[in-house]
Short mmCIF file of C-alpha atoms in Angstrom, two decimals:
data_model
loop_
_atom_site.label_atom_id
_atom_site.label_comp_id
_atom_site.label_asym_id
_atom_site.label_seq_id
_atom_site.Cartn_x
_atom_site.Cartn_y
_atom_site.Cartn_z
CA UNK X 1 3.52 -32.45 8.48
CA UNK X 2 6.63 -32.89 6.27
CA UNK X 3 10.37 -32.88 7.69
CA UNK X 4 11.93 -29.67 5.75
CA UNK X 5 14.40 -32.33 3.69
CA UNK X 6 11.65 -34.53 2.80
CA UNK X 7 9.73 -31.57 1.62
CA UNK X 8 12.68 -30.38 -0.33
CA UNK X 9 13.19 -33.76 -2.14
CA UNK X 10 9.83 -33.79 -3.43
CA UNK X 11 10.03 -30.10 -5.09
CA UNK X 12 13.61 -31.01 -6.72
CA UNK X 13 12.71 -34.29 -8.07
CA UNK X 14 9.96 -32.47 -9.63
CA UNK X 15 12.27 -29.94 -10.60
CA UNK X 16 15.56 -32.78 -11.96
CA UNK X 17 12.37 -34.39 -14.02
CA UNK X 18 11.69 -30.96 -15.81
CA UNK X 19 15.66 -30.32 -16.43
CA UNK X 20 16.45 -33.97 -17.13
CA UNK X 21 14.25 -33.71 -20.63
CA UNK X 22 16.11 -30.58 -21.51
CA UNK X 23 19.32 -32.03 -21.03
CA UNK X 24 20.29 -30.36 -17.45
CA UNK X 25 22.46 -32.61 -14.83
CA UNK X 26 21.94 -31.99 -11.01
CA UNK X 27 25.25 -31.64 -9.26
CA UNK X 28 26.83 -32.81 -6.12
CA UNK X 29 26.72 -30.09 -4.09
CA UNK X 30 26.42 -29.01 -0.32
CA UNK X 31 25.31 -25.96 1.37
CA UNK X 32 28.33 -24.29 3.95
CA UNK X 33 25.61 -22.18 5.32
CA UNK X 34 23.99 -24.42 8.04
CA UNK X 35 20.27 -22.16 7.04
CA UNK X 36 20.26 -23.69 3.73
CA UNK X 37 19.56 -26.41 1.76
CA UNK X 38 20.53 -25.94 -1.94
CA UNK X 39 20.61 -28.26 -5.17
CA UNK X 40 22.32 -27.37 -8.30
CA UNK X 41 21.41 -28.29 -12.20
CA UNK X 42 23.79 -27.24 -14.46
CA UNK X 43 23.49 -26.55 -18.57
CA UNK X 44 25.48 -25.65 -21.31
CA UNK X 45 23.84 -22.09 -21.34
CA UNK X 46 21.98 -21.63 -18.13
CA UNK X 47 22.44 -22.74 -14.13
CA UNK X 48 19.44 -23.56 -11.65
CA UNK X 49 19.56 -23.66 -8.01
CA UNK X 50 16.68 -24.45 -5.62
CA UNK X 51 17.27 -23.02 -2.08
CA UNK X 52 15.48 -23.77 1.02
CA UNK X 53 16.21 -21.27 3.62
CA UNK X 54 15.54 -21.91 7.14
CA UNK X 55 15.37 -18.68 8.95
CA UNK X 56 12.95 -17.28 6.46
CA UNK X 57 10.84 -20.45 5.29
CA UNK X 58 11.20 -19.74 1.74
CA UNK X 59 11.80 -22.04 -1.24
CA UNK X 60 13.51 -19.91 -3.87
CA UNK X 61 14.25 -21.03 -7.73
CA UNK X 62 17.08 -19.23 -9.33
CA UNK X 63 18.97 -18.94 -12.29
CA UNK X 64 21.83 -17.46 -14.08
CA UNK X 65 24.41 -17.94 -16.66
CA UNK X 66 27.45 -20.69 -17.30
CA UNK X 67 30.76 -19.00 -18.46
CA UNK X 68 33.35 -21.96 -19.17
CA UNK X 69 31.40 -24.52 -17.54
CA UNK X 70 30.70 -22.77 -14.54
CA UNK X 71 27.41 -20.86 -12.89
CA UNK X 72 29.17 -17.01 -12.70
CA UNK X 73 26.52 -16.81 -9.47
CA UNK X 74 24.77 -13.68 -10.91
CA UNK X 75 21.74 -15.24 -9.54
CA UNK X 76 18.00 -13.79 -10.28
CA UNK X 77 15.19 -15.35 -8.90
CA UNK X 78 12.07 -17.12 -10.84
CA UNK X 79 10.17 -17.93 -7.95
CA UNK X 80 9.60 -18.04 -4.05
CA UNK X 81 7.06 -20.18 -2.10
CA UNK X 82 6.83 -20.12 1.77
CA UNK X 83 6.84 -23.18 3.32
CA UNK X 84 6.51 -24.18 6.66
CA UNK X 85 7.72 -27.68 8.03
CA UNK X 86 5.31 -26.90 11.44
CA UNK X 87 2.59 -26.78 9.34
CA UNK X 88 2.90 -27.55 5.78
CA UNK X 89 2.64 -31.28 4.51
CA UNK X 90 3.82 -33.08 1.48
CA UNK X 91 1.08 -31.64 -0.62
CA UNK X 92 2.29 -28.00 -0.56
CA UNK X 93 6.03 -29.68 -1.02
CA UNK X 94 4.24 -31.15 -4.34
CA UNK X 95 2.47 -27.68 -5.16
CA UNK X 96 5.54 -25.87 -5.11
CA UNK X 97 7.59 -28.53 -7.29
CA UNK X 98 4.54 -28.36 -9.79
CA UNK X 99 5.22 -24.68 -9.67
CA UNK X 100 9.25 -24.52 -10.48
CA UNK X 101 8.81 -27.48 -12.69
CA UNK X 102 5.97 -25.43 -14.88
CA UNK X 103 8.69 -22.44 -14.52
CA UNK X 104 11.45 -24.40 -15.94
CA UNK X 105 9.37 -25.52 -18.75
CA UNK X 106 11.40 -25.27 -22.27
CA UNK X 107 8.28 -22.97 -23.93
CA UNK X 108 7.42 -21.08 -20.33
CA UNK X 109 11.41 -20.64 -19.81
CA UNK X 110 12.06 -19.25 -24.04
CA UNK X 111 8.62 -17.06 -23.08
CA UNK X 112 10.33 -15.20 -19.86
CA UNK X 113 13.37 -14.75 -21.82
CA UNK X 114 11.37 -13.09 -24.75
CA UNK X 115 9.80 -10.77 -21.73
CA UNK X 116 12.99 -9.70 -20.90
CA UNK X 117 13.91 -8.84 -24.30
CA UNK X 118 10.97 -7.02 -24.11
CA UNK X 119 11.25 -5.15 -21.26
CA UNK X 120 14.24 -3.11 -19.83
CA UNK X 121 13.96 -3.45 -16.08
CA UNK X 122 15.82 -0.26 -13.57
CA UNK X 123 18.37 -1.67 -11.62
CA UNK X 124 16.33 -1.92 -8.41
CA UNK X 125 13.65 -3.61 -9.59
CA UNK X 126 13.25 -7.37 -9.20
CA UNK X 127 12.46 -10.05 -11.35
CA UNK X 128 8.91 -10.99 -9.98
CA UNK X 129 6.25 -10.53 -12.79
CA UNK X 130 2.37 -9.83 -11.86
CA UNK X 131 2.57 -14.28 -13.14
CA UNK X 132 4.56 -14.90 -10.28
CA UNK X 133 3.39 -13.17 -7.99
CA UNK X 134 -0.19 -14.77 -8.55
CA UNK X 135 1.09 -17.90 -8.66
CA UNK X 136 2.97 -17.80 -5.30
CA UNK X 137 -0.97 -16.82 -3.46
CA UNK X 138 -1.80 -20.35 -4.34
CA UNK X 139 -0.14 -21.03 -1.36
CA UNK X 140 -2.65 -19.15 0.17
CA UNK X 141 -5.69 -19.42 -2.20
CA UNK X 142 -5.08 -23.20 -4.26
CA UNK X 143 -7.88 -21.81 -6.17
CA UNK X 144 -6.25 -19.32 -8.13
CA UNK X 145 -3.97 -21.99 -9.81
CA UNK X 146 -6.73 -22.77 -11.92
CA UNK X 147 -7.93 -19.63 -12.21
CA UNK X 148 -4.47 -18.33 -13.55
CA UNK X 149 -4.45 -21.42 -16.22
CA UNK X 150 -7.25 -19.71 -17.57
CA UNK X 151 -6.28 -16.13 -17.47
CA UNK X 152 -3.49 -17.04 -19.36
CA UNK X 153 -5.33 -20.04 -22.15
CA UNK X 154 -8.08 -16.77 -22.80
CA UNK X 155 -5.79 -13.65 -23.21
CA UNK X 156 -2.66 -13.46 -25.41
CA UNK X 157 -0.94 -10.73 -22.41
CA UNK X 158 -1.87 -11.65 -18.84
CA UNK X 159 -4.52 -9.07 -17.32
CA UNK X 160 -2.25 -8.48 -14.22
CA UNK X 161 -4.72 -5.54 -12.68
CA UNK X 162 -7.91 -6.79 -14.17
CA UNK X 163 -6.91 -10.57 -12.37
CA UNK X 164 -5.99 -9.12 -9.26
CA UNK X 165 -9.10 -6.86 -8.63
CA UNK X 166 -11.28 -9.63 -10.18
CA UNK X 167 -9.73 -12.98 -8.53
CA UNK X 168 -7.45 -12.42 -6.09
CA UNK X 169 -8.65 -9.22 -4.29
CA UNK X 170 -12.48 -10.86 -3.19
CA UNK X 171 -10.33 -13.76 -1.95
CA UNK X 172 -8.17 -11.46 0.27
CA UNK X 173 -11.39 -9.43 1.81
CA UNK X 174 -12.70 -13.15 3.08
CA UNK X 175 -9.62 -13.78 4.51
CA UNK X 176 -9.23 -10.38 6.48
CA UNK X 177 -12.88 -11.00 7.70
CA UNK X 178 -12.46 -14.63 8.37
CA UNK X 179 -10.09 -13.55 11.28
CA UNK X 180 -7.83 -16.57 10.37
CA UNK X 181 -4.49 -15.93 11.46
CA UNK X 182 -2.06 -18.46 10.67
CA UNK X 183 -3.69 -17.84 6.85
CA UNK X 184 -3.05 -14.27 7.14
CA UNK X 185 0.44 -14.35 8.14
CA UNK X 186 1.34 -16.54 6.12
CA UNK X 187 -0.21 -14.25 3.47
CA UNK X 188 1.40 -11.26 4.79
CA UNK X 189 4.92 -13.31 4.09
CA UNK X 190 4.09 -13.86 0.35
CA UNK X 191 2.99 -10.40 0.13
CA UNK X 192 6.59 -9.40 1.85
CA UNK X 193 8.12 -11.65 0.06
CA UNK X 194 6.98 -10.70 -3.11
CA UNK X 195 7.39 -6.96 -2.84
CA UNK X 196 10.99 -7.51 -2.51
CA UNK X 197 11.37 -9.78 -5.36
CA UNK X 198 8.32 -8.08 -7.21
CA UNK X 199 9.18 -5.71 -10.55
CA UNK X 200 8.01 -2.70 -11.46
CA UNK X 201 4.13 -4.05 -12.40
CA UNK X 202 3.94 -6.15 -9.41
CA UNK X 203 4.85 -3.95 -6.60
CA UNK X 204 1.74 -1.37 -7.28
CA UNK X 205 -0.71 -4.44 -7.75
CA UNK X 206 0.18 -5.20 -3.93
CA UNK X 207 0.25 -2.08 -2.35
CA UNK X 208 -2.29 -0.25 -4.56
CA UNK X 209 -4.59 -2.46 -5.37
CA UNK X 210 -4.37 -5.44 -2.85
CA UNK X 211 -3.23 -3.77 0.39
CA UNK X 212 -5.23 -0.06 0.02
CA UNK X 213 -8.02 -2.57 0.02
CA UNK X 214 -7.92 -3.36 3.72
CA UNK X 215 -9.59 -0.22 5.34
CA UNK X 216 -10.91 -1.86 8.53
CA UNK X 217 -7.84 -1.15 11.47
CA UNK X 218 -8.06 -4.48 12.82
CA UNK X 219 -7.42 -6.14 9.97
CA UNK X 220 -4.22 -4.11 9.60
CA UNK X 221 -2.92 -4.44 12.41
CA UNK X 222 -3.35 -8.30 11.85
CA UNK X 223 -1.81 -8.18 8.04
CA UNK X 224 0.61 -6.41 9.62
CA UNK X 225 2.14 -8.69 12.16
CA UNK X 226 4.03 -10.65 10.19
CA UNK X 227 4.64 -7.70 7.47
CA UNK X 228 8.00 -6.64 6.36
CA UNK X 229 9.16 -3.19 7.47
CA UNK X 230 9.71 -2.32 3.39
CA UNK X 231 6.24 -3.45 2.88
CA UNK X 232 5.05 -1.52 5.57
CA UNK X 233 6.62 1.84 4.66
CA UNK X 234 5.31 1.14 1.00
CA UNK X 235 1.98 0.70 2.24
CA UNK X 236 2.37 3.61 3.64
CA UNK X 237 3.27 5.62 1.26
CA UNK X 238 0.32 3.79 -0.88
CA UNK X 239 -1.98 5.13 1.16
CA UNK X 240 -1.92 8.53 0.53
CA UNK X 241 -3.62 7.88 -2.51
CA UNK X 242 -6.45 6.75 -1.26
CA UNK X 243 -9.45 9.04 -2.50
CA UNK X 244 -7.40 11.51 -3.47
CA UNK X 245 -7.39 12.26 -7.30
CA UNK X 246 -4.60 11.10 -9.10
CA UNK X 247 -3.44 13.23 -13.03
CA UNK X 248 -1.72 11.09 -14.87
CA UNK X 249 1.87 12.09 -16.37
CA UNK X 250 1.14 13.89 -19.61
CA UNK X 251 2.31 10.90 -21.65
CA UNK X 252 0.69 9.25 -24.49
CA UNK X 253 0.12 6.23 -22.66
CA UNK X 254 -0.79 5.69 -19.37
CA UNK X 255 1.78 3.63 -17.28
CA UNK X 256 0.55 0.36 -14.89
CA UNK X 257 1.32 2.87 -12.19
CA UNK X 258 -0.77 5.69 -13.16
CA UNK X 259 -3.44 3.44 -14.09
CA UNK X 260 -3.28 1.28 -10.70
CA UNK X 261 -3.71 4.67 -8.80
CA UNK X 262 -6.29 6.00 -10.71
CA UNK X 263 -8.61 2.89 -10.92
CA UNK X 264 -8.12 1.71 -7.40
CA UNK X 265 -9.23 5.04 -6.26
CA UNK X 266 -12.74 5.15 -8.05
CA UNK X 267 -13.11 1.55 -6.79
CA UNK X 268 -12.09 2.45 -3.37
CA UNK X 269 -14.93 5.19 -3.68
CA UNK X 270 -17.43 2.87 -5.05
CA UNK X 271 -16.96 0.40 -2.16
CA UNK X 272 -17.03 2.75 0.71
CA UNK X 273 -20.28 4.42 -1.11
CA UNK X 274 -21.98 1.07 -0.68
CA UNK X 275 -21.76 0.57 2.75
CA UNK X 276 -19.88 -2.20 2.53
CA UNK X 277 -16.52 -0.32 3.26
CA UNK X 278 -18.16 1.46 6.28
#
């Protein structure tokens, strides 16, 4: 196992090689907060921070904006990994400084800003695309990193529903039934974790989609264990969907929401008709 600073060295010098090329300098800094460790990388334009923090086991990218020479700490967050120094080694410290060094990319960092341009977000949502959020499972499934590589080299717009039900859903059904549950708490964290973070398109791919999955009460109560109580009442309120018959808003175009409700619901249908559900 890795000590949690040894851990967090390896991610930021992943990281200060990604910045260094694009002109970035890593500052001097120090956490006050005894639960954190934090590193800084300044630009002319843009701020970085990677946080490690204790209590919760998550490493967290952020970013936000320089005003004369300064970070103005209106931080949003890129990505968040859980890692644990009990039982995570050096090779998930190196997964996860793959991970914010591929964020952090010039062309992946001028794509996410073109998103946002894109894309008005409400004020309570968070900045967690469906990307992220399959990207942070690897933690849980180091399959999928490959599997997202070529998601996104075959389609021009990443198929964030058609993914999920297609790669990432089978994967979470074997680990419910494997019993495994170190795997599925730490699963359960990502999936908390990423709900909170998550935006608008994300959210519904883990509730409706990922979580309206599990039918089988044992396996809830086990997903649940180390669930947040947001995700919890989400799931929840998720539920009520289930096999119910869902009219989309009389719009021209369906949202990711309508469609999410309305799909998973046929293939909730289709699985329980099979016997496999039972």
């Amino acid at each position: 196992m890795a000590s949690i600073e040894k851990a967090f060295e390896i991610v930021n010098k992943k990281v200060e090689n990604a910045l260094t090329q694009q002109e970035y300098k890593r500052q001097n800094v120090a956490s006050t907060d005894s639960n954190e460790l934090v590193t800084l990388y300044t630009g002319e334009s843009t701020a970085y921070s990677v946080i490690y923090f204790k209590d919760k086991k998550h490493m967290v990218m952020r970013s936000c904006d320089m005003v004369d020479g300064s970070p103005d700490n209106e931080w949003k967050t890129i990505a968040t990994w859980m890692f644990d120094p009990a039982t995570d080694s050096e090779k998930e410290a190196d997964s996860i400084g793959n991970d914010f060094a591929e964020n952090v990319s010039a062309p992946v960092f001028k794509q996410a800003n073109r998103s946002k341009k894109k894309k008005k977000k409400d004020s309570d949502e968070g900045n967690g695309d469906p990307v992220f959020f399959s990207k942070r499972l690897i933690a849980v499934f180091p399959e999928l990193r490959d599997e997202i590589r070529e998601e996104q080299d075959s389609y021009e717009d990443f198929r964030a529903v058609t993914f999920t039900k297609e790669h990432i859903l089978p994967k979470v059904k074997a680990l419910m039934s494997s019993g495994d549950s170190d795997e599925i708490d730490k699963l359960a964290e990502i999936l908390s974790a990423q709900y909170s973070y998550g935006d608008i398109d994300t959210r519904p791919l883990i509730t409706i989609v990922i979580l309206n999955s599990i039918v089988d009460e044992n396996q809830k109560e086990a997903i649940k264990r180390e669930m947040s109580d947001d995700l919890k009442k989400a799931w929840a309120a998720a539920e009520k969907y289930r096999g119910k018959k869902v009219k989309p808003a009389k719009q021209k175009k369906q949202s990711l929401m309508q469609k999410l409700m309305a799909e998973s619901i046929e293939n909730q249908k289709a699985y329980n008709n099979s016997g496999l559900g039972m």
